[in-house]
Amino acid sequence: MKSFFRGISFYILIFLIILSIVYMYGKPPQTIDKISFSKFVVELGNENIKSIHIMENTITGTIRSSNSQFETYVPSVMEPDIVFDKYILPQVENGKIEMSGQAPAKTPWILEILPSIFMILIFVVFWFVFMQQSQGGGRVMSFGKSRAKLHKEDEQKKVTFKDVAGLDEEKEELEEIVDFLKNPKKYIDLGARIPKGILMVGPPGTGKTYLSKATAGEAGVPFYSISGSDFVEMFVGVGASRVRDLFEQAKKNSPCIVFIDEIDAVGRKRGAGLGGGHDEREQTLNQLLVEMDGFGVNEGIIIIAATNRPDILDPALLRPGRFDRQVVVGAPDIKGREAIFKVHSKDKPLDKDVEMEVLARRTPGFTPADIENLMNEAAILTARKNRKYIKMDTIEEAITKVIAGPEKRSRVISDSEKKLTAFHEAGHALVARMLPNTDPVHQITIIPRGRAGGFTMILPKEEKYYATKTDMEERIIHLLGGRVAEHLVLNEISTGASNDLERATDIARAMITKYGMSDRLGPVNYSSSDEIFLGKDFSTRRNYSEDLAFEIDKEIRELIEKAYKKAETILTENIDKLHQIANKLLEVETLDADQFEAFFTENQDSETEENSGSDQEETKEKKSEEKDADKGKSSEINETADNDSSDTREEQDQDED
């Protein structure tokens, strides 16, 4: 309603301005001929003037012959008395000219400057209304006011801890804040000091902001939210003024919670960087430090800030008395992901085959924001297929889409490139299958997704929080499996392994320089330090000599070459399996875990049956039975592959339609 009246007032003002201009300058002009003074004298001598009106040095009147109006100006250097006595007065006495006059008007000085004042006022009002409309409600006159948004219970949906899943320990850290805001007397009587500030630290999308809103909703207090970038402006001192105004508003509405998102935008370390610091940001930070010390312990104002870069914050901001407590909000574990899946699927119709536990196991490392996006993608895919319920395979397709990107079936790929991709991905999968500590293969595909021509998905069997030396070495071997397969089978290498080589080199370098896993160099950290304020490329410093740098590079190369030989040995010993997997990929384009394991279980069954009997006749019978079973199994796999390919073609036809 306020915005409606602001828009109406703007158009009313424009209408009044136009009306005043029309009133002042819109009078119809009179046709008056301006003649020279000499012509006026000639017309007087010819007795052709009917009437005159004298006003100071201006004479207006009517010409007798044409009955038209005229106007002339009498120069000051002329002697008016001569003209008056010689021409005008005799004709006036004879009744030939009607003469009238008017004394000069004396306008008050206030009326003389009134038009100027009126135009200035119009300009000021127009500028004020224009800026108010463009910046949304009077920010020009309140430039130094806080831009924090006040969220009250009656203005938004109340978010509580029940709506937050997978963050049980983090919620326990904040429950005492809620209890203090509800029952402050219990803590005051015991002389307890509640933390003034709580810093939420964690990667993007882990739920820092949502957990802060839930804290305010659980406590039932006002919730101020503002971004760190809202404090900083191009004018020095504006940010400090906004900080003061924010705390003044918070004190008026205490008890309350003030949430500052991305506080690293204003809380960076002072005195760092080329050419000194940023004056506006440093003054804003100084004012924030003063204000956090300025209000009392029990005033009921809790500051909650969120950042994913705690390493760049000023130490004065993190000391006790300001941000007393840090709550680390990390990626959820498998139980947390299962609870988050349940939260984000409340309003979505799921099919009976959807299992939350399986989905949680297939999404390691996913944050709550990733899971929300995943379920939204699954709903979109379901709507695209005109289904009423979200099925398990649709959610799995959404997982693959989120990780690797959408399928690009329309891309035209030559047979040679498709063959190279098939052997490349088959090499990855086969090496991963033969390594003892590597997680099982979940899916292999040669269908392009995103920027990848194909991919091999590895599904972890359990949650891992540490990586051993063996795990990292096998990871390098697995990454090099694609390049080795290209070289063994096709006797050629391609650019498709560029990302694999980059990741393998990064893992090897981290093992040597960061984690101290080198027997030759010892358990020493040789990682380079980066000056975050000067730029990583510009300011990377090495904490070791050139001789040691040579040894590090040599150690990294030896580690990668050893992994390359190991991958080459595995693929050489299982070259038949490599060809079988690659040919199957060329046929069906995608293999799931069961189809992939079938290449190995059949071989194991055949070996077991060959060694199970001692009698030759029984052995022949078992071999014949084994062949029949193998035929049945192979036909079963082919049938599954045919069904998959037909489903794929059917979906493609639907998309084209």
XYZ file of C-alpha atoms in Angstrom:
657
model
C 0.000 0.000 0.000
C 2.854 2.390 0.822
C 4.524 1.728 -2.497
C 1.181 2.392 -4.224
C 0.862 5.830 -2.608
C 4.490 6.610 -3.385
C 3.806 5.906 -7.053
C 0.619 8.042 -7.008
C 2.435 10.962 -5.364
C 5.096 10.890 -8.064
C 2.539 11.202 -10.881
C 0.586 13.913 -8.985
C 3.779 15.930 -8.636
C 4.486 15.666 -12.357
C 0.920 16.770 -13.115
C 1.212 19.856 -10.859
C 4.504 20.865 -12.473
C 2.989 20.672 -15.953
C -0.089 22.580 -14.803
C 1.974 25.399 -13.315
C 4.042 25.715 -16.476
C 0.894 25.907 -18.597
C -0.570 28.528 -16.253
C 2.538 30.710 -16.286
C 3.403 30.465 -19.951
C 0.232 29.184 -21.543
C -1.671 32.476 -22.012
C -2.630 33.077 -25.641
C -0.345 35.699 -27.138
C -1.878 38.978 -28.448
C -0.958 40.145 -31.934
C 0.941 43.355 -31.209
C 3.205 44.884 -33.828
C 6.473 46.200 -32.489
C 7.458 49.308 -34.406
C 10.477 51.559 -34.165
C 10.323 54.905 -32.455
C 11.021 56.733 -35.728
C 8.034 55.096 -37.387
C 5.929 56.057 -34.384
C 6.970 59.682 -34.839
C 6.101 59.534 -38.538
C 2.657 58.088 -37.789
C 2.103 60.881 -35.212
C 2.990 63.480 -37.824
C 0.508 61.901 -40.232
C -2.148 61.921 -37.479
C -2.534 58.137 -37.977
C -2.448 57.284 -34.235
C -5.840 56.684 -32.634
C -4.850 56.096 -29.014
C -1.730 55.672 -26.909
C -0.907 54.243 -23.510
C 2.291 55.449 -21.842
C 4.061 53.264 -19.257
C 7.597 54.386 -18.377
C 9.626 54.126 -21.605
C 7.067 51.968 -23.418
C 4.208 53.321 -25.529
C 1.408 51.077 -26.750
C -1.612 52.119 -28.784
C -3.779 51.715 -31.882
C -3.055 52.742 -35.470
C -6.032 54.522 -36.988
C -5.798 53.333 -40.569
C -5.394 49.586 -39.843
C -6.949 49.547 -36.368
C -4.030 47.365 -35.251
C -2.135 47.329 -31.976
C 1.450 48.527 -31.798
C 4.199 48.860 -29.256
C 7.292 51.021 -29.312
C 10.123 51.801 -26.988
C 11.242 55.377 -26.254
C 15.022 55.494 -25.862
C 16.292 57.123 -22.683
C 18.591 59.418 -24.665
C 15.602 61.024 -26.397
C 13.829 64.008 -24.992
C 10.282 62.808 -24.392
C 9.089 66.321 -23.813
C 9.891 67.350 -27.392
C 7.802 64.510 -28.825
C 5.071 65.107 -26.301
C 4.864 68.895 -26.818
C 5.279 68.886 -30.610
C 3.192 65.847 -31.676
C 1.143 64.302 -28.934
C -0.208 67.231 -26.926
C -1.703 69.193 -29.905
C -3.526 66.118 -31.148
C -4.767 65.299 -27.661
C -6.159 68.818 -27.364
C -7.883 68.473 -30.737
C -9.373 65.128 -29.688
C -7.560 63.135 -32.321
C -5.640 60.943 -29.866
C -6.904 59.284 -26.741
C -4.059 59.198 -24.221
C -3.777 57.155 -20.996
C -0.947 56.238 -18.637
C 0.033 53.973 -15.752
C 2.435 54.474 -12.904
C 5.241 51.889 -12.599
C 4.191 49.002 -10.379
C 6.228 48.382 -7.247
C 6.495 44.616 -6.683
C 7.474 43.425 -3.180
C 10.888 41.769 -3.068
C 9.461 38.555 -1.686
C 7.243 38.180 -4.731
C 10.176 38.820 -7.036
C 12.175 35.877 -5.647
C 9.126 33.641 -5.250
C 9.367 32.069 -8.747
C 12.995 31.159 -8.132
C 12.161 29.576 -4.772
C 9.265 27.708 -6.352
C 11.466 26.220 -9.084
C 14.125 25.174 -6.546
C 11.486 23.444 -4.415
C 10.119 21.640 -7.442
C 13.612 20.389 -8.320
C 14.312 19.198 -4.753
C 10.969 17.392 -4.473
C 11.412 15.800 -7.880
C 14.931 14.589 -6.986
C 13.749 13.209 -3.633
C 10.816 11.305 -5.158
C 12.955 9.978 -7.991
C 15.646 8.639 -5.668
C 13.017 7.199 -3.352
C 11.426 5.286 -6.222
C 14.746 4.038 -7.579
C 16.172 2.847 -4.257
C 13.008 1.598 -2.647
C 11.689 3.670 0.149
C 13.751 6.542 1.371
C 17.291 5.214 1.388
C 18.628 8.570 0.295
C 17.682 10.272 3.529
C 18.782 7.220 5.556
C 22.070 6.428 3.854
C 23.796 5.625 7.120
C 20.934 3.506 8.463
C 21.237 -0.231 8.862
C 19.913 -2.429 6.070
C 19.219 -5.351 8.371
C 15.884 -7.081 7.796
C 13.745 -7.764 10.852
C 11.963 -11.106 10.705
C 9.124 -11.545 13.161
C 7.006 -14.598 13.846
C 3.864 -13.131 12.321
C 5.676 -12.125 9.107
C 7.166 -15.463 8.100
C 6.866 -19.188 8.592
C 8.368 -20.141 11.904
C 11.444 -22.352 11.553
C 12.448 -24.464 14.553
C 14.960 -27.184 15.339
C 12.429 -29.778 14.171
C 12.882 -28.496 10.638
C 16.664 -28.938 10.816
C 17.899 -32.481 10.143
C 21.354 -33.999 10.331
C 22.842 -31.397 12.691
C 22.195 -32.899 16.103
C 25.466 -31.852 17.743
C 25.239 -28.346 16.303
C 21.690 -27.966 17.640
C 22.892 -29.000 21.091
C 25.441 -26.171 21.004
C 22.672 -23.670 20.308
C 20.059 -25.010 22.717
C 21.595 -23.169 25.652
C 21.369 -19.926 23.656
C 17.670 -20.611 23.187
C 17.270 -21.406 26.867
C 19.021 -18.160 27.843
C 16.768 -16.091 25.608
C 13.715 -17.787 27.091
C 14.839 -17.870 30.744
C 17.658 -15.352 31.273
C 17.068 -15.117 35.032
C 18.270 -18.692 35.596
C 21.686 -17.837 34.184
C 21.910 -14.375 35.738
C 21.282 -15.748 39.229
C 24.167 -18.181 38.814
C 26.490 -15.463 37.508
C 26.828 -17.209 34.165
C 27.861 -15.247 31.105
C 26.154 -16.370 27.951
C 28.313 -16.135 24.775
C 27.912 -12.781 23.073
C 28.730 -14.088 19.653
C 28.611 -17.455 17.903
C 30.538 -18.056 14.696
C 29.055 -20.669 12.350
C 31.909 -22.176 10.336
C 31.447 -24.608 7.481
C 31.434 -25.154 3.722
C 28.729 -23.509 1.600
C 25.330 -25.174 1.706
C 25.727 -26.971 5.045
C 22.855 -25.084 6.714
C 24.504 -22.277 8.677
C 21.843 -19.679 7.851
C 18.970 -22.115 8.265
C 20.270 -23.221 11.668
C 20.498 -19.579 12.770
C 16.879 -18.955 11.723
C 15.837 -22.080 13.585
C 17.564 -20.761 16.706
C 15.554 -17.534 16.523
C 12.360 -19.433 15.784
C 12.946 -21.817 18.670
C 13.561 -18.919 21.058
C 10.614 -16.903 19.734
C 12.595 -13.654 19.499
C 13.079 -11.114 16.669
C 15.665 -12.094 14.099
C 17.786 -9.478 12.295
C 19.566 -10.706 9.173
C 22.158 -8.773 7.190
C 25.022 -9.595 4.862
C 28.555 -8.468 5.521
C 28.655 -6.730 2.145
C 25.714 -4.489 3.169
C 27.989 -2.602 5.548
C 30.678 -1.671 3.050
C 30.094 1.303 0.747
C 32.276 3.530 -1.384
C 31.881 6.379 1.134
C 34.127 6.128 4.185
C 32.179 6.075 7.442
C 28.875 4.778 6.092
C 29.572 1.196 7.175
C 30.442 2.273 10.724
C 27.238 4.310 10.883
C 25.209 1.300 9.788
C 26.841 -0.865 12.454
C 25.885 1.680 15.135
C 22.317 1.863 13.858
C 22.056 -1.961 13.742
C 22.973 -2.303 17.405
C 20.670 0.558 18.369
C 17.760 -1.260 16.707
C 18.769 -4.526 18.350
C 18.806 -2.919 21.811
C 15.297 -1.561 21.264
C 14.009 -5.053 20.366
C 16.048 -7.114 22.827
C 16.133 -9.986 23.473
C 16.892 -10.735 19.830
C 19.309 -12.450 17.481
C 21.436 -10.549 14.962
C 22.637 -12.744 12.097
C 25.516 -11.516 9.894
C 26.004 -13.687 6.821
C 29.413 -13.832 5.096
C 31.110 -11.830 7.831
C 34.470 -12.309 6.089
C 33.404 -9.527 3.690
C 33.836 -7.002 6.512
C 35.889 -8.917 9.093
C 39.111 -9.569 7.183
C 42.445 -9.139 8.885
C 43.543 -5.536 9.147
C 46.832 -4.206 7.867
C 47.272 -6.831 5.158
C 47.548 -6.519 1.427
C 49.456 -4.420 -1.073
C 49.109 -0.670 -0.585
C 47.570 -0.875 2.876
C 44.070 -1.826 3.909
C 40.652 -0.735 2.806
C 39.737 2.292 4.933
C 35.987 1.814 4.761
C 36.122 -1.898 5.606
C 38.595 -1.368 8.443
C 36.531 1.416 9.975
C 33.444 -0.797 9.757
C 35.316 -3.650 11.440
C 36.595 -1.318 14.174
C 33.050 -0.119 14.862
C 31.807 -3.716 14.964
C 34.498 -4.608 17.507
C 33.574 -1.619 19.657
C 29.842 -2.361 19.517
C 30.316 -6.003 20.464
C 32.192 -4.839 23.552
C 29.764 -1.983 24.139
C 26.604 -3.804 25.153
C 26.301 -5.626 28.439
C 26.481 -9.332 29.036
C 22.805 -9.812 29.863
C 21.151 -7.376 27.465
C 19.763 -10.295 25.483
C 21.507 -9.591 22.176
C 23.121 -12.625 20.560
C 25.313 -12.153 17.488
C 25.447 -15.136 15.120
C 27.757 -14.890 12.121
C 28.437 -17.329 9.294
C 31.534 -17.786 7.163
C 33.331 -20.461 5.195
C 36.695 -18.696 5.540
C 37.529 -18.434 9.266
C 41.249 -18.319 8.457
C 41.026 -14.775 7.069
C 39.062 -13.222 9.949
C 40.710 -10.662 12.210
C 42.003 -12.192 15.477
C 40.376 -9.407 17.484
C 37.004 -10.529 16.175
C 37.498 -14.100 17.378
C 38.753 -13.407 20.886
C 36.635 -14.301 23.949
C 34.131 -11.563 24.703
C 33.188 -11.109 21.072
C 32.767 -14.403 19.248
C 33.162 -16.704 22.199
C 32.167 -19.913 20.476
C 32.679 -21.489 17.077
C 30.175 -24.050 15.819
C 31.554 -26.147 12.956
C 28.764 -27.105 10.554
C 30.158 -29.781 8.263
C 28.755 -32.142 5.671
C 26.311 -34.630 7.226
C 27.050 -38.318 7.675
C 24.914 -41.140 6.282
C 22.349 -40.906 9.083
C 22.166 -37.148 8.709
C 21.691 -37.413 4.944
C 18.883 -39.906 5.468
C 17.111 -37.470 7.804
C 17.676 -34.607 5.349
C 16.194 -36.674 2.517
C 13.081 -37.170 4.635
C 12.808 -33.431 5.306
C 13.139 -32.436 1.640
C 10.693 -35.099 0.439
C 7.788 -34.179 2.720
C 5.884 -32.294 0.039
C 6.898 -34.627 -2.815
C 4.919 -37.754 -3.812
C 7.403 -40.618 -3.639
C 6.924 -44.070 -5.095
C 6.980 -47.138 -2.825
C 10.351 -48.267 -4.153
C 12.182 -45.160 -2.848
C 14.532 -46.087 0.011
C 16.021 -43.177 1.950
C 18.817 -45.298 3.400
C 20.013 -46.325 -0.053
C 19.888 -42.724 -1.279
C 21.892 -41.590 1.746
C 24.531 -44.225 1.023
C 24.755 -43.146 -2.631
C 25.309 -39.456 -1.873
C 28.513 -39.229 0.202
C 29.744 -35.688 0.707
C 26.417 -34.108 -0.241
C 25.399 -31.056 1.784
C 21.780 -30.225 2.698
C 21.699 -27.716 -0.177
C 22.886 -30.433 -2.584
C 20.198 -32.837 -1.357
C 17.502 -30.187 -1.729
C 18.677 -29.478 -5.264
C 18.813 -33.215 -5.958
C 15.200 -33.798 -4.900
C 14.099 -30.773 -6.915
C 15.851 -32.179 -10.006
C 14.123 -35.524 -9.422
C 10.735 -33.780 -9.266
C 11.502 -31.911 -12.499
C 12.533 -35.131 -14.284
C 9.347 -36.812 -13.060
C 7.212 -33.974 -14.392
C 9.079 -34.133 -17.700
C 8.124 -37.824 -18.024
C 4.473 -37.054 -17.095
C 4.564 -39.268 -14.028
C 2.630 -38.699 -10.810
C 5.123 -40.280 -8.409
C 8.884 -39.886 -8.072
C 10.544 -43.269 -8.582
C 13.850 -44.551 -7.317
C 15.447 -44.691 -10.766
C 14.466 -41.050 -11.350
C 16.220 -39.980 -8.149
C 19.301 -41.983 -9.188
C 19.239 -40.233 -12.541
C 19.036 -36.916 -10.688
C 22.066 -37.915 -8.581
C 24.063 -38.627 -11.726
C 22.862 -35.373 -13.278
C 23.924 -33.340 -10.239
C 27.356 -34.995 -10.137
C 28.248 -35.202 -13.837
C 25.681 -33.039 -15.626
C 22.832 -33.874 -18.038
C 23.139 -36.474 -20.760
C 24.102 -35.216 -24.209
C 22.655 -37.879 -26.458
C 22.339 -35.462 -29.352
C 26.108 -35.066 -29.595
C 27.467 -36.755 -32.714
C 30.448 -38.954 -31.770
C 32.524 -40.907 -34.257
C 33.064 -44.634 -33.846
C 36.776 -44.192 -33.122
C 36.121 -41.706 -30.306
C 33.371 -43.895 -28.881
C 35.743 -46.875 -28.890
C 38.465 -44.843 -27.187
C 36.009 -43.681 -24.507
C 34.778 -47.235 -23.943
C 38.272 -48.637 -23.351
C 39.189 -45.611 -21.236
C 36.236 -46.073 -18.868
C 36.632 -49.851 -18.909
C 40.226 -49.357 -17.792
C 39.115 -47.213 -14.857
C 36.468 -49.720 -13.811
C 38.641 -52.833 -14.178
C 41.550 -51.352 -12.204
C 39.165 -50.230 -9.455
C 37.650 -53.721 -9.321
C 41.032 -55.432 -8.952
C 42.403 -53.139 -6.248
C 41.647 -54.556 -2.782
C 40.898 -51.333 -0.901
C 39.044 -49.377 -3.598
C 35.302 -48.911 -3.282
C 33.069 -50.885 -5.675
C 32.065 -49.594 -9.084
C 28.494 -48.322 -9.193
C 28.057 -47.224 -12.804
C 30.002 -46.947 -16.053
C 28.808 -44.954 -19.035
C 30.179 -43.607 -22.281
C 27.281 -41.197 -22.748
C 28.638 -37.635 -22.607
C 27.565 -35.638 -19.552
C 28.562 -32.040 -18.956
C 32.180 -31.621 -20.013
C 32.976 -35.338 -19.673
C 32.831 -37.796 -22.561
C 32.039 -40.584 -20.082
C 32.613 -41.477 -16.454
C 33.029 -44.300 -13.961
C 31.176 -43.804 -10.689
C 32.634 -45.317 -7.512
C 30.242 -45.799 -4.591
C 31.801 -45.845 -1.087
C 30.843 -48.796 1.074
C 31.134 -46.797 4.296
C 31.805 -43.285 5.554
C 35.522 -42.410 5.628
C 36.960 -39.452 7.474
C 40.645 -40.337 6.981
C 42.627 -41.563 3.993
C 45.519 -43.953 4.433
C 48.623 -44.112 2.310
C 47.373 -47.286 0.642
C 44.024 -45.663 -0.152
C 45.715 -42.705 -1.813
C 48.112 -44.885 -3.784
C 45.218 -46.997 -5.070
C 43.359 -43.814 -5.935
C 46.253 -42.775 -8.174
C 46.345 -46.230 -9.787
C 42.624 -46.037 -10.454
C 42.934 -42.581 -12.018
C 45.686 -43.782 -14.367
C 43.709 -46.843 -15.480
C 42.043 -44.985 -18.335
C 45.298 -43.715 -19.852
C 46.925 -47.148 -19.521
C 43.960 -48.846 -21.245
C 44.188 -46.444 -24.182
C 47.889 -47.162 -24.612
C 47.596 -50.962 -24.261
C 44.674 -51.578 -26.591
C 44.751 -48.730 -29.074
C 48.489 -47.996 -28.886
C 47.496 -44.342 -28.642
C 46.872 -41.752 -25.937
C 44.393 -38.872 -25.939
C 43.517 -35.673 -24.111
C 40.653 -37.431 -22.334
C 42.938 -38.286 -19.407
C 43.936 -34.677 -18.687
C 41.710 -34.387 -15.620
C 42.822 -37.815 -14.390
C 46.482 -36.821 -14.640
C 45.833 -33.537 -12.876
C 44.033 -35.187 -9.968
C 46.628 -37.955 -9.693
C 49.441 -35.390 -9.592
C 47.647 -33.367 -6.919
C 47.186 -36.468 -4.761
C 50.822 -37.460 -5.174
C 52.045 -33.950 -4.351
C 49.855 -33.800 -1.262
C 51.169 -37.182 -0.100
C 54.772 -36.008 -0.369
C 54.584 -32.365 0.716
C 51.525 -32.139 2.971
C 50.988 -35.494 4.644
C 54.631 -36.611 5.028
C 54.103 -40.014 3.357
C 57.515 -40.171 1.702
C 60.076 -42.646 3.093
C 62.939 -40.686 1.566
C 61.932 -37.162 2.640
C 60.472 -38.118 5.995
C 57.387 -36.951 7.932
C 57.877 -33.261 7.170
C 55.333 -30.785 5.777
C 56.772 -29.117 2.680
C 53.554 -27.537 1.426
C 53.769 -23.983 0.128
C 52.108 -21.162 2.029
C 49.800 -18.818 0.149
C 49.262 -15.183 1.082
C 45.494 -14.944 0.753
C 45.523 -11.139 0.477
C 48.137 -10.997 -2.291
C 46.798 -13.746 -4.516
C 47.936 -17.351 -4.603
C 49.793 -17.181 -7.907
C 51.570 -13.965 -6.958
C 52.603 -14.768 -3.416
C 53.179 -18.536 -3.165
C 56.216 -19.092 -0.961
C 58.227 -22.317 -0.754
C 59.545 -23.298 2.638
C 62.359 -25.407 1.216
C 65.454 -25.090 -0.951
C 65.870 -25.732 -4.656
C 67.655 -29.033 -3.968
C 64.732 -30.227 -1.870
C 62.298 -29.065 -4.564
C 64.158 -31.310 -7.018
C 63.833 -34.242 -4.617
C 60.105 -33.563 -4.181
C 59.519 -33.491 -7.938
C 61.542 -36.698 -8.298
C 59.548 -38.407 -5.548
C 56.226 -37.366 -7.121
C 57.286 -38.658 -10.519
C 58.439 -41.991 -9.073
C 55.145 -42.394 -7.211
C 53.080 -41.768 -10.344
C 55.286 -44.001 -12.516
C 54.963 -46.807 -9.957
C 51.181 -46.423 -10.028
C 51.228 -46.408 -13.838
C 53.130 -49.701 -13.925
C 50.761 -51.226 -11.383
C 47.745 -50.236 -13.509
C 49.514 -51.609 -16.594
C 50.125 -54.931 -14.847
C 46.496 -55.257 -13.765
C 45.128 -54.519 -17.226
C 47.648 -56.776 -18.963
C 46.701 -59.717 -16.758
C 42.996 -59.061 -17.375
C 43.115 -57.959 -20.989
C 40.241 -60.273 -21.933
C 37.995 -58.701 -19.295
C 38.991 -55.275 -20.564
C 37.824 -56.130 -24.077
C 34.611 -57.691 -22.800
C 33.678 -54.654 -20.689
C 34.566 -52.198 -23.457
C 32.592 -54.133 -26.091
C 29.604 -54.274 -23.768
C 29.840 -50.522 -23.253
C 29.880 -50.005 -27.006
C 26.738 -52.099 -27.191
C 24.619 -50.723 -24.321
C 26.507 -47.477 -23.476
C 25.826 -47.802 -19.721
C 26.574 -50.582 -17.221
C 25.302 -50.670 -13.674
C 26.952 -52.444 -10.723
C 25.217 -55.792 -11.269
C 25.992 -55.910 -14.972
C 29.612 -55.031 -14.284
C 30.011 -57.665 -11.537
C 28.545 -60.294 -13.847
C 31.821 -60.333 -15.823
C 33.649 -61.518 -12.697
C 31.061 -63.733 -10.973
C 30.645 -65.888 -14.086
C 34.362 -66.487 -14.229
C 34.547 -67.376 -10.543
C 31.615 -69.809 -10.868
C 33.236 -71.522 -13.806
C 36.544 -71.946 -11.962
C 34.752 -73.363 -8.927
C 32.811 -75.890 -10.982
C 35.907 -76.961 -12.895
C 37.737 -77.849 -9.676
C 34.780 -79.303 -7.768
C 34.689 -82.854 -9.247
C 37.374 -85.538 -9.594
C 35.509 -87.935 -11.849
C 35.885 -87.162 -15.559
C 32.277 -88.058 -16.389
C 30.960 -85.879 -13.568
C 33.282 -83.144 -14.702
C 31.932 -83.360 -18.249
C 28.376 -83.300 -16.984
C 29.106 -80.321 -14.754
C 30.835 -78.561 -17.601
C 27.832 -79.112 -19.842
C 25.546 -77.867 -17.085
C 27.870 -74.920 -16.573
C 27.712 -74.045 -20.269
C 23.947 -74.154 -20.193
C 23.931 -71.970 -17.119
C 26.372 -69.565 -18.764
C 24.135 -69.364 -21.798
C 21.182 -68.606 -19.588
C 23.105 -65.961 -17.721
C 24.491 -64.344 -20.857
C 21.069 -64.216 -22.410
C 19.776 -62.706 -19.204
C 22.438 -60.001 -19.363
C 21.783 -59.374 -23.027
C 18.091 -59.110 -22.340
C 18.701 -56.588 -19.610
C 21.005 -54.669 -21.890
C 18.401 -54.735 -24.671
C 15.751 -53.484 -22.275
C 18.046 -50.714 -21.118
C 18.824 -49.671 -24.669
C 15.148 -49.740 -25.631
C 14.277 -47.630 -22.587
C 17.023 -45.245 -23.584
C 15.711 -44.957 -27.120
C 12.172 -44.525 -25.815
C 13.198 -41.652 -23.556
C 15.114 -40.084 -26.413
C 12.055 -40.308 -28.682
C 9.941 -38.668 -25.986
C 12.416 -35.809 -25.700
C 12.464 -35.325 -29.449
C 8.659 -35.314 -29.553
